[in-house]
Amino acid sequence: MTTRSSVGEELKMDLAIRTEHLTKIYSQRLIAVNDMNLEVPRGSVFGLLGPNGAGKTTTLRLLLGLQRPTAGQAQVFGKSCGPNAVGVRSQIGYLPTNPKLPGNLRPIEYLDLLGRLSRLPGEVRKPRISALLRSVGLLGATGQRIQTFSTGMCTRLGIAASLVADPPLLLWDEPTAGLDPSARRFTLELIRELGKTKTVVVATHILSDIDQICDHLGVMHEGRMIFTGSMQDMKQRLRRHDFTLELEGAAEDVRRLSHEVANLEGIDAMVDTGQALLVRIADGRSRSRSLADILKLVDASNLSLQAIHSGQNATENAYLQLLQEDEAHGFHR
Amino acid sequence: MDSTAKTSKIGTRMMPYMAILRHDMKTLWCSRLVRLWLGATALLTLLLVGSNWSNFQDGTLIASLLFPYLVFPWFFVVVVLGVTPVSGSRTETLADGILCRPVSRFEYLLATWSARVVLVLSVYLVVIIPAIVLVILAKRPVPEDTVTVYGIVTALCVVGLVLTFLVSLGFLTGTLLRKPLLAVVVLIFVWYPIGLILSFFSLEEFSPISLNRAISTQLRHSWRETDAEAKDNANVQDADVFTDQVTNFFSVLSGVQPKPKASKPDFFEGEKFDDFSLFRVTLGYGLPTIASVILASLCFYWRDM
């Protein structure tokens, strides 16, 4: 018979990361992480979302033991994190935002150094370095010193560096920052691929990245974790139904249409970026009927309809809604 | 377990330490500061040998060659080399690259400290040993001197120990203050008037100038100068004096009236410090070196990266 405590233990074992009341206060002045309780399931691609300064990077650094918590504790695969938690760090591959790399080294030298730091024997290290450099598309740059690398190349080398020890957990901080579209696509594809065999935590404020790759999500705001759950849970929080109508015609006509739409029951409308009309449909009102009513008004106006966008920014809206709710809670937060 | 397996286990365990040591030594060796220092120290040694070729006896000439390392100007380079590893912009690179790997902070600190010590001692010995060999073997128009191999080795070790202490002091200050420039300025203000500071604690014997003055005497000491019994007595006496010095140091530090000065040991000749006790100098510089590394480790352990 399974006892309740053993079930609890099993659940803990299924977690890659677990924090309890994790708090970080800098110099008794700045609260970077505020009483955070976080659980990241093993094998998930977890998006850590939040505006700049929300405490995402601090959280990752606390997990790595680069910083010490003011209160609370963090565990990775059941082991406590801390400055000398070598066992924890051997399970983690970390990619910092715009990684600072030793400019005097060449890529192979750098990855070899990191392989040695991870105590990898030569017969494992060498082939892995070659494979990684090939995977991140830096085979052609092995003769160059790192100081000559572009931002994108540095990020790709940083990605390779985080994978040298083949760790089961990856903590990637803003992996797409400063990347051109093709490099960005490559990185997102890689995260999706790695997510099949590893637990990946991606800290970012770019919502579309999260939308594309993550199956679980945590939203941070002012050091607090204001939401954790699956992407499905997150999208279900979006109580409003939004459409964006792209129109062609005079700005005055768009404004007039906006007033007419806003007069319909349970529908709110506002002009967004000149020629676009953002329409929000209240809960409980039929989307199709509302849209039909709106389209009738468009047809009656002097405007021509170019496109209708729906649900494209569901995550963004849910995210913004969460932030607004958190702000509105005030003292009760 | 066979010895190969044991060796490979130790090798695997030491791998991060050796990797950081090699990386740091390579980086330091490529730095302009070290290359300039090597060139400058070689040039200065050559100038000193050339200008005093026919003036000084072996012992005095060797002591004059060691002067720049003990007193001025190389202490400046040595403390700068000690200050840099865990301070300033390097900290970020460090956190991103090394400390997020399975490496303990102590392992990292010990490896970077070792790299600096090895580099400083290498530069010092690479220049000074050929110069000493030249001075000893060359036929110079000066009276014969009684410099011994034991004397040369011990004198080189004493200067090496002082340099190791300086690296460690720089290391500790850099770790404590975090800003390299500030750390260097503080060290200059501490090390320049070190004679004055040491005299405040009645420890003039350990000041670099006193050591340099006594080195020419040390160079003339031989290994079997005293019989075993006399040597044992000297060691006991040295240990007693060293204990008194440590007690006095802490008394002054805590504001308690120090004990009245005991009679001077035999090897002092009227405050001139023409000789020193190897035992006490080793302890006097060795213990603070170890203390500096331990304090730097503790300080680094508690620091957020």
XYZ file of C-alpha atoms in Angstrom:
638
model
C 0.000 0.000 0.000
C 1.298 3.435 -0.868
C 1.277 5.935 1.968
C 0.561 9.631 1.471
C 4.154 10.594 2.338
C 5.622 8.185 -0.199
C 3.320 9.612 -2.881
C 4.616 13.051 -1.903
C 8.183 11.810 -2.228
C 7.419 10.386 -5.669
C 5.961 13.696 -6.762
C 9.090 15.468 -5.532
C 11.225 13.020 -7.478
C 9.330 13.962 -10.626
C 10.352 17.564 -10.208
C 13.471 18.914 -11.839
C 13.326 22.150 -9.825
C 11.580 22.923 -6.583
C 11.803 26.126 -4.599
C 10.181 26.874 -1.259
C 9.720 30.467 -0.116
C 12.815 31.409 -2.084
C 13.711 35.014 -1.346
C 16.585 37.185 -2.423
C 17.070 40.693 -1.063
C 20.096 42.676 -2.236
C 21.817 44.800 0.430
C 18.595 45.089 2.452
C 17.273 47.367 -0.307
C 16.081 45.543 -3.389
C 13.788 42.519 -3.342
C 14.762 40.548 -6.428
C 12.940 37.302 -5.636
C 9.990 37.408 -3.279
C 8.841 34.277 -1.444
C 8.857 32.179 -4.573
C 7.400 28.683 -4.679
C 8.164 27.017 -7.971
C 7.869 23.473 -9.257
C 9.223 22.534 -12.657
C 8.228 19.032 -13.806
C 10.962 16.754 -15.059
C 11.075 16.590 -18.870
C 9.139 19.795 -19.453
C 10.054 22.858 -21.487
C 9.340 25.525 -18.909
C 9.062 29.179 -19.847
C 9.992 31.650 -17.127
C 8.228 34.748 -18.278
C 8.347 38.250 -16.878
C 9.168 41.842 -17.685
C 12.713 43.164 -17.300
C 13.721 43.229 -13.635
C 11.102 40.665 -12.624
C 13.773 38.431 -11.033
C 14.171 35.745 -13.705
C 17.966 35.911 -13.931
C 18.317 36.077 -10.145
C 16.192 32.934 -9.849
C 18.449 31.083 -12.289
C 21.556 32.292 -10.444
C 20.119 31.121 -7.140
C 19.561 27.682 -8.654
C 23.165 27.619 -9.866
C 24.503 28.651 -6.459
C 26.083 31.786 -7.924
C 24.017 33.717 -5.396
C 22.869 32.779 -1.926
C 19.198 33.033 -0.993
C 18.253 35.460 1.767
C 15.559 32.999 2.838
C 13.960 29.808 1.607
C 15.570 27.041 -0.348
C 15.942 25.662 -3.838
C 16.445 22.092 -4.976
C 17.451 20.633 -8.317
C 16.626 16.951 -8.786
C 16.183 16.733 -5.012
C 19.605 18.211 -4.166
C 19.977 21.541 -2.371
C 21.517 24.425 -4.305
C 24.426 26.484 -2.970
C 27.869 27.892 -3.784
C 29.604 24.554 -3.239
C 26.826 22.330 -4.626
C 29.065 20.803 -7.285
C 26.683 17.867 -7.665
C 23.826 20.212 -8.562
C 25.841 22.157 -11.107
C 26.981 18.964 -12.807
C 23.284 18.433 -13.692
C 22.809 21.909 -15.150
C 23.768 23.503 -18.441
C 23.569 27.273 -18.104
C 23.350 29.800 -20.897
C 23.522 33.402 -19.635
C 22.120 36.383 -21.530
C 24.754 37.618 -23.982
C 27.385 35.325 -22.447
C 30.716 36.907 -21.527
C 33.312 34.570 -22.961
C 37.099 34.600 -22.677
C 38.049 36.489 -25.858
C 41.613 35.191 -25.997
C 40.524 31.570 -26.542
C 39.355 29.781 -29.656
C 36.054 27.838 -29.575
C 37.696 24.412 -29.248
C 39.979 25.624 -26.448
C 37.021 27.132 -24.609
C 34.825 24.053 -24.888
C 37.771 21.834 -23.933
C 38.294 23.946 -20.793
C 34.618 23.578 -19.889
C 34.756 19.832 -20.571
C 37.676 19.544 -18.178
C 35.794 21.570 -15.574
C 33.013 18.999 -15.892
C 35.609 16.229 -15.400
C 34.929 14.675 -18.808
C 37.655 12.276 -19.942
C 39.421 13.080 -23.214
C 37.794 10.225 -25.142
C 34.333 11.642 -24.356
C 35.269 15.327 -24.503
C 36.898 15.537 -27.908
C 34.185 13.904 -30.058
C 31.482 15.781 -28.169
C 33.144 19.132 -28.812
C 33.357 18.382 -32.537
C 29.716 17.296 -32.648
C 28.563 20.382 -30.741
C 30.504 22.826 -32.898
C 28.980 21.201 -35.944
C 25.473 21.327 -34.431
C 25.656 25.037 -33.639
C 27.198 25.859 -37.009
C 30.579 27.061 -35.761
C 32.783 24.518 -37.512
C 33.938 27.209 -39.908
C 34.969 29.516 -37.075
C 37.187 27.165 -35.076
C 40.318 29.043 -36.088
C 39.003 32.423 -34.904
C 39.456 33.860 -31.439
C 36.192 34.378 -29.545
C 36.786 38.139 -29.321
C 36.154 38.341 -33.086
C 32.739 36.644 -32.784
C 29.434 38.428 -33.403
C 26.663 38.391 -30.773
C 24.918 35.549 -32.572
C 28.092 33.469 -32.736
C 28.724 34.074 -29.031
C 25.209 32.887 -28.217
C 25.686 29.783 -30.364
C 28.981 29.062 -28.633
C 27.236 29.661 -25.301
C 24.621 27.090 -26.325
C 27.348 24.589 -27.160
C 29.032 25.389 -23.824
C 25.841 24.629 -21.916
C 25.626 21.243 -23.625
C 29.245 20.105 -23.201
C 28.544 17.975 -20.127
C 25.252 16.674 -21.599
C 23.300 17.742 -18.490
C 19.687 16.671 -17.887
C 18.614 20.250 -17.029
C 19.186 23.332 -19.150
C 18.755 26.845 -17.792
C 18.797 29.269 -20.699
C 18.480 32.966 -19.982
C 17.164 35.008 -22.926
C 18.555 32.559 -25.509
C 17.211 34.540 -28.471
C 18.417 37.973 -27.320
C 20.325 39.769 -30.077
C 19.855 36.988 -32.642
C 18.875 37.515 -36.275
C 15.679 35.757 -37.471
C 17.421 32.649 -38.808
C 19.537 32.201 -35.685
C 16.426 32.764 -33.586
C 14.537 30.077 -35.496
C 17.502 27.725 -35.128
C 17.592 28.298 -31.352
C 13.876 27.709 -30.917
C 14.071 24.530 -33.013
C 16.980 23.369 -30.877
C 15.051 23.989 -27.650
C 12.109 22.010 -29.049
C 14.469 19.168 -29.974
C 16.296 19.204 -26.629
C 12.965 19.293 -24.795
C 12.319 15.731 -25.965
C 15.091 14.363 -23.752
C 15.855 17.078 -21.185
C 14.195 19.532 -18.866
C 14.624 22.993 -20.342
C 13.947 26.256 -18.508
C 13.859 29.283 -20.782
C 13.763 32.688 -19.106
C 12.539 35.358 -21.465
C 10.234 38.306 -21.915
C 9.561 37.421 -25.564
C 6.093 35.928 -25.533
C 6.149 34.466 -29.016
C 9.150 32.315 -28.049
C 7.277 30.916 -25.087
C 4.218 30.361 -27.245
C 6.191 28.286 -29.733
C 8.277 26.062 -27.508
C 7.013 25.774 -23.948
C 4.569 23.317 -22.471
C 4.728 24.784 -18.955
C 4.965 28.351 -17.851
C 5.749 30.506 -14.841
C 5.023 34.221 -14.852
C 7.119 36.469 -12.619
C 6.306 40.007 -11.664
C 8.321 42.136 -9.253
C 10.083 39.087 -7.836
C 6.917 37.073 -7.283
C 5.694 34.046 -9.176
C 2.159 35.109 -10.079
C 1.272 32.086 -12.183
C 2.603 28.579 -12.745
C 0.970 25.875 -14.796
C 0.657 24.451 -18.248
C 0.284 26.583 -21.370
C -3.282 25.309 -21.621
C -4.049 26.652 -18.130
C -2.499 29.946 -19.082
C -4.565 30.336 -22.246
C -7.736 29.362 -20.423
C -7.217 32.333 -18.165
C -7.910 34.525 -21.174
C -11.491 35.373 -20.441
C -11.871 37.924 -23.204
C -12.169 37.028 -26.871
C -10.150 39.393 -28.982
C -10.132 40.173 -32.685
C -8.153 42.652 -34.659
C -9.713 43.981 -37.847
C -7.304 45.434 -40.398
C -9.142 48.091 -42.382
C -8.472 50.355 -45.344
C -10.009 53.794 -45.550
C -10.032 57.192 -43.874
C -8.980 57.412 -40.250
C -12.155 59.344 -39.476
C -14.245 56.391 -40.791
C -12.266 53.945 -38.631
C -12.958 56.087 -35.557
C -16.669 56.273 -36.443
C -16.830 52.480 -36.878
C -15.105 52.077 -33.512
C -17.889 54.101 -31.820
C -20.591 52.070 -33.589
C -19.028 48.743 -32.606
C -18.540 49.890 -29.024
C -22.270 50.657 -28.858
C -23.095 46.977 -29.473
C -23.910 45.076 -26.309
C -20.990 43.213 -24.680
C -18.463 44.431 -27.226
C -15.658 46.859 -26.653
C -13.664 48.425 -29.477
C -10.685 50.701 -29.816
C -8.585 52.001 -32.666
C -5.180 50.369 -32.648
C -2.284 51.785 -34.700
C -4.325 53.918 -37.133
C -5.987 51.451 -39.494
C -6.628 48.550 -37.149
C -9.585 48.057 -34.866
C -9.152 45.984 -31.717
C -12.391 44.313 -30.667
C -12.968 42.631 -27.309
C -15.997 40.414 -26.748
C -17.231 39.927 -23.212
C -17.623 36.537 -21.559
C -20.847 34.697 -22.309
C -21.536 36.453 -25.582
C -21.396 34.375 -28.758
C -18.233 35.108 -30.723
C -19.764 34.231 -34.098
C -22.853 36.377 -33.563
C -20.735 39.290 -32.333
C -18.424 38.985 -35.299
C -21.404 38.862 -37.699
C -22.790 42.077 -36.146
C -19.425 43.778 -36.455
C -18.961 42.694 -40.064
C -22.393 44.117 -40.919
C -21.249 47.486 -39.574
C -18.009 47.273 -41.547
C -19.971 46.477 -44.694
C -22.205 49.487 -44.120
C -19.196 51.798 -43.661
C -16.866 53.293 -46.283
C -14.090 50.987 -45.164
C -12.787 47.833 -46.779
C -11.759 44.863 -44.640
C -8.195 43.662 -45.278
C -7.802 40.947 -42.653
C -9.102 39.575 -39.383
C -6.676 38.319 -36.734
C -7.911 36.225 -33.885
C -6.121 34.485 -31.035
C -2.669 35.390 -32.379
C -1.739 37.101 -29.157
C -3.586 34.876 -26.727
C -0.531 34.343 -24.550
C 0.346 37.999 -24.644
C -3.154 38.991 -23.557
C -3.211 36.384 -20.808
C 0.200 37.555 -19.668
C -0.789 41.201 -19.622
C -3.995 40.290 -17.838
C -1.981 38.476 -15.170
C 0.271 41.470 -14.676
C -2.734 43.811 -14.438
C -4.432 41.533 -11.923
C -1.263 41.371 -9.864
C -0.975 45.164 -9.866
C -4.667 45.494 -8.930
C -4.355 43.145 -5.964
C -2.291 45.775 -4.212
C -1.758 44.909 -0.561
C -3.297 41.443 -0.964
C -0.476 40.305 -3.239
C 42.591 -1.192 -6.574
C 45.578 -0.969 -8.917
C 47.732 2.144 -9.011
C 46.640 3.157 -12.553
C 42.995 3.279 -11.530
C 43.929 5.240 -8.402
C 45.996 7.704 -10.451
C 43.201 8.175 -12.967
C 40.720 8.781 -10.117
C 42.983 11.465 -8.653
C 43.520 12.840 -12.166
C 39.757 13.108 -12.726
C 39.298 14.748 -9.347
C 42.067 17.258 -10.023
C 40.922 17.921 -13.603
C 39.045 21.204 -12.927
C 41.914 22.518 -10.748
C 44.491 21.720 -13.404
C 42.281 23.142 -16.178
C 41.837 26.482 -14.375
C 45.523 26.575 -13.448
C 46.597 26.015 -17.062
C 44.038 28.438 -18.435
C 45.001 31.171 -15.969
C 48.719 30.714 -16.527
C 48.226 30.871 -20.271
C 46.069 33.997 -19.982
C 48.569 35.649 -17.649
C 51.497 34.722 -19.842
C 49.743 36.347 -22.817
C 49.119 39.556 -20.842
C 51.207 42.635 -21.614
C 51.854 43.241 -17.915
C 53.685 39.934 -17.439
C 55.690 40.222 -20.664
C 56.685 43.784 -19.877
C 57.614 42.778 -16.359
C 59.766 39.907 -17.629
C 61.560 42.249 -20.024
C 61.975 44.984 -17.444
C 63.218 42.689 -14.685
C 65.753 41.094 -17.065
C 66.942 44.529 -18.133
C 67.231 45.832 -14.578
C 69.109 42.720 -13.460
C 71.507 43.130 -16.378
C 72.043 46.793 -15.500
C 72.662 45.998 -11.828
C 75.139 43.245 -12.688
C 76.893 45.435 -15.257
C 77.142 48.563 -13.125
C 78.395 46.703 -10.013
C 80.544 44.149 -11.846
C 83.818 45.348 -10.429
C 82.535 47.055 -7.271
C 80.670 44.518 -5.134
C 81.633 41.142 -3.771
C 79.393 38.170 -4.707
C 77.152 38.366 -1.626
C 76.544 42.093 -1.833
C 75.924 41.954 -5.580
C 73.392 39.101 -5.265
C 71.645 40.979 -2.432
C 71.439 44.067 -4.650
C 69.875 41.915 -7.412
C 67.189 40.758 -4.964
C 66.449 44.320 -3.777
C 63.938 45.152 -6.594
C 61.854 42.075 -5.708
C 61.802 42.755 -1.989
C 61.501 46.526 -1.833
C 60.906 48.382 -5.075
C 59.564 48.364 -7.816
C 58.436 44.772 -8.471
C 56.147 44.479 -5.464
C 53.792 46.715 -7.430
C 53.569 44.277 -10.367
C 53.205 41.321 -8.019
C 50.272 42.805 -6.079
C 48.559 43.871 -9.325
C 48.829 40.282 -10.558
C 47.381 39.060 -7.276
C 44.496 41.519 -7.229
C 42.821 40.740 -10.565
C 41.330 37.215 -10.474
C 38.057 37.722 -8.593
C 37.441 41.434 -8.915
C 36.115 43.921 -11.433
C 34.646 42.955 -14.800
C 36.358 39.579 -14.621
C 33.792 38.474 -12.053
C 31.036 38.321 -14.657
C 33.071 36.239 -17.113
C 33.978 34.061 -14.205
C 30.381 33.453 -13.166
C 29.198 32.869 -16.727
C 32.034 30.579 -17.683
C 33.510 28.765 -14.720
C 31.529 29.022 -11.497
C 28.297 27.779 -13.094
C 30.154 24.516 -13.820
C 30.715 21.678 -11.356
C 33.628 23.501 -9.704
C 33.701 24.505 -6.044
C 34.656 28.074 -5.233
C 37.616 26.916 -3.159
C 38.885 24.846 -6.082
C 38.654 27.878 -8.333
C 40.318 30.210 -5.862
C 43.141 27.807 -5.101
C 43.801 27.240 -8.811
C 43.914 30.956 -9.675
C 46.088 31.685 -6.647
C 48.479 28.860 -7.594
C 48.648 30.126 -11.180
C 49.705 33.579 -9.994
C 52.230 32.266 -7.520
C 53.750 29.896 -10.094
C 53.932 32.659 -12.684
C 55.482 35.244 -10.347
C 58.064 32.748 -9.049
C 58.844 31.579 -12.589
C 59.546 35.104 -13.824
C 61.637 35.811 -10.739
C 63.673 32.598 -10.934
C 64.089 32.634 -14.719
C 65.822 35.996 -14.440
C 67.624 35.738 -11.123
C 69.137 32.227 -11.376
C 71.194 32.865 -14.542
C 72.300 36.201 -13.094
C 73.495 34.539 -9.857
C 75.242 31.757 -11.766
C 77.011 34.413 -13.845
C 78.048 36.389 -10.759
C 79.370 33.285 -8.974
C 81.217 31.683 -11.892
C 82.635 34.735 -13.618
C 86.113 35.957 -12.729
C 85.588 39.472 -11.492
C 88.156 42.015 -10.236
C 86.823 41.869 -6.646
C 88.046 40.048 -3.503
C 86.927 36.403 -3.129
C 83.643 35.945 -1.205
C 82.341 33.083 0.923
C 78.881 32.733 -0.613
C 77.494 29.175 -0.224
C 74.976 27.167 -2.253
C 72.882 26.748 0.900
C 72.959 30.511 1.425
C 71.873 31.179 -2.162
C 69.034 28.629 -2.008
C 67.712 29.938 1.315
C 67.987 33.586 0.197
C 66.072 32.774 -3.017
C 63.464 30.896 -0.970
C 63.020 33.836 1.415
C 62.470 36.276 -1.459
C 60.137 33.721 -3.115
C 58.191 33.493 0.129
C 57.851 37.285 0.330
C 56.621 37.359 -3.299
C 54.115 34.570 -2.520
C 52.938 36.592 0.466
C 52.506 39.683 -1.719
C 50.448 37.732 -4.280
C 48.287 36.380 -1.450
C 47.871 39.835 0.089
C 46.800 41.202 -3.317
C 44.465 38.249 -3.686
C 42.837 38.905 -0.317
C 42.523 42.656 -0.872
C 41.081 42.160 -4.367
C 38.523 39.686 -3.016
C 37.559 41.943 -0.117
C 37.340 45.239 -1.979
C 36.113 43.893 -5.361
C 37.445 46.940 -7.213
C 40.958 46.226 -8.548
C 42.067 49.851 -8.692
C 40.971 50.520 -5.123
C 42.671 47.320 -3.970
C 45.959 48.313 -5.634
C 45.838 51.812 -4.098
C 45.156 50.362 -0.632
C 48.034 47.901 -1.025
C 50.441 50.634 -2.088
C 49.482 52.654 0.971
C 49.990 49.602 3.168
C 53.172 48.235 1.623
C 55.161 51.485 1.204
C 55.210 52.316 4.913
C 55.374 48.634 5.897
C 58.613 49.240 7.840
C 56.826 51.819 9.969
C 53.810 49.574 10.485
C 56.001 46.625 11.454
C 58.024 48.757 13.865
C 54.750 49.710 15.554
C 54.269 46.024 16.307
C 58.008 45.552 17.119
C 58.360 43.340 14.051
C 61.024 45.355 12.185
C 62.888 42.114 11.593
C 60.324 41.173 8.933
C 60.376 44.416 6.978
C 61.595 43.972 3.376
C 64.445 46.447 3.904
C 65.691 44.550 6.980
C 65.430 41.285 5.063
C 67.370 42.703 2.141
C 70.061 43.995 4.477
C 70.355 40.593 6.115
C 70.376 38.615 2.889
C 74.057 39.215 2.162
C 74.849 37.601 5.539
C 72.446 34.735 4.855
C 74.181 34.131 1.514
C 77.402 33.383 3.396
C 75.852 30.853 5.803
C 76.753 27.224 5.340
C 74.525 24.195 5.898
C 76.734 22.644 8.633
C 77.626 25.845 10.383
C 76.479 24.715 13.837
C 76.373 21.356 15.474
C 73.035 19.619 15.905
C 72.594 20.507 19.581
C 73.267 24.184 19.023
C 70.834 24.124 16.102
C 68.103 22.567 18.276
C 68.677 25.232 20.927
C 68.510 27.951 18.288
C 65.205 26.549 16.979
C 63.681 26.459 20.478
C 64.893 29.995 21.110
C 63.507 31.126 17.728
C 60.167 29.527 18.482
C 60.019 31.344 21.849
C 60.885 34.664 20.239
C 58.331 34.090 17.494
C 55.643 33.318 20.081
C 56.560 36.561 21.880
C 56.325 38.462 18.604
C 52.879 37.027 17.807
C 51.641 37.786 21.350
C 53.009 41.299 21.096
C 51.367 41.783 17.686
C 47.938 40.828 19.004
C 48.466 42.853 22.188
C 49.171 45.993 20.140
C 46.280 45.203 17.856
C 43.854 44.828 20.750
C 45.195 47.930 22.509
C 46.658 46.033 25.485
C 50.017 47.244 26.785
C 52.667 44.995 25.183
C 55.162 43.078 27.271
C 58.453 44.902 27.854
C 61.000 44.073 25.165
C 63.192 41.082 25.923
C 66.924 41.237 25.417
C 67.915 41.107 21.786
C 68.666 37.760 20.210
C 72.272 37.053 19.363
C 71.922 37.470 15.653
C 70.898 41.128 15.969
C 73.742 43.539 15.860
C 72.575 46.807 17.290
C 69.306 47.210 15.315
C 71.125 46.786 12.012
C 69.434 43.492 11.160
C 72.559 42.107 9.547
C 71.166 38.600 9.919
C 67.779 36.946 10.294
C 66.338 33.768 11.659
C 65.222 31.605 8.763
C 62.761 29.798 10.993
C 61.060 33.000 12.134
C 61.023 34.582 8.685
C 59.462 31.429 7.262
C 56.771 31.483 9.926
C 56.439 35.273 9.788
C 55.634 35.274 6.077
C 54.258 31.723 5.724
C 51.483 32.007 8.289
C 50.084 35.318 6.957
C 50.217 33.834 3.436
C 48.107 30.860 4.507
C 45.816 33.167 6.509
C 45.343 35.428 3.445
C 44.345 32.489 1.228
C 41.931 31.132 3.861
C 40.374 34.578 4.431
C 40.069 35.180 0.681
C 38.352 31.776 0.316
C 35.895 32.548 3.108
C 35.182 35.983 1.689
C 34.707 34.542 -1.819
C 32.461 31.778 -0.515
C 30.014 34.288 0.957
C 29.974 36.512 -2.094
C 27.149 36.734 -4.626
C 28.251 36.472 -8.241
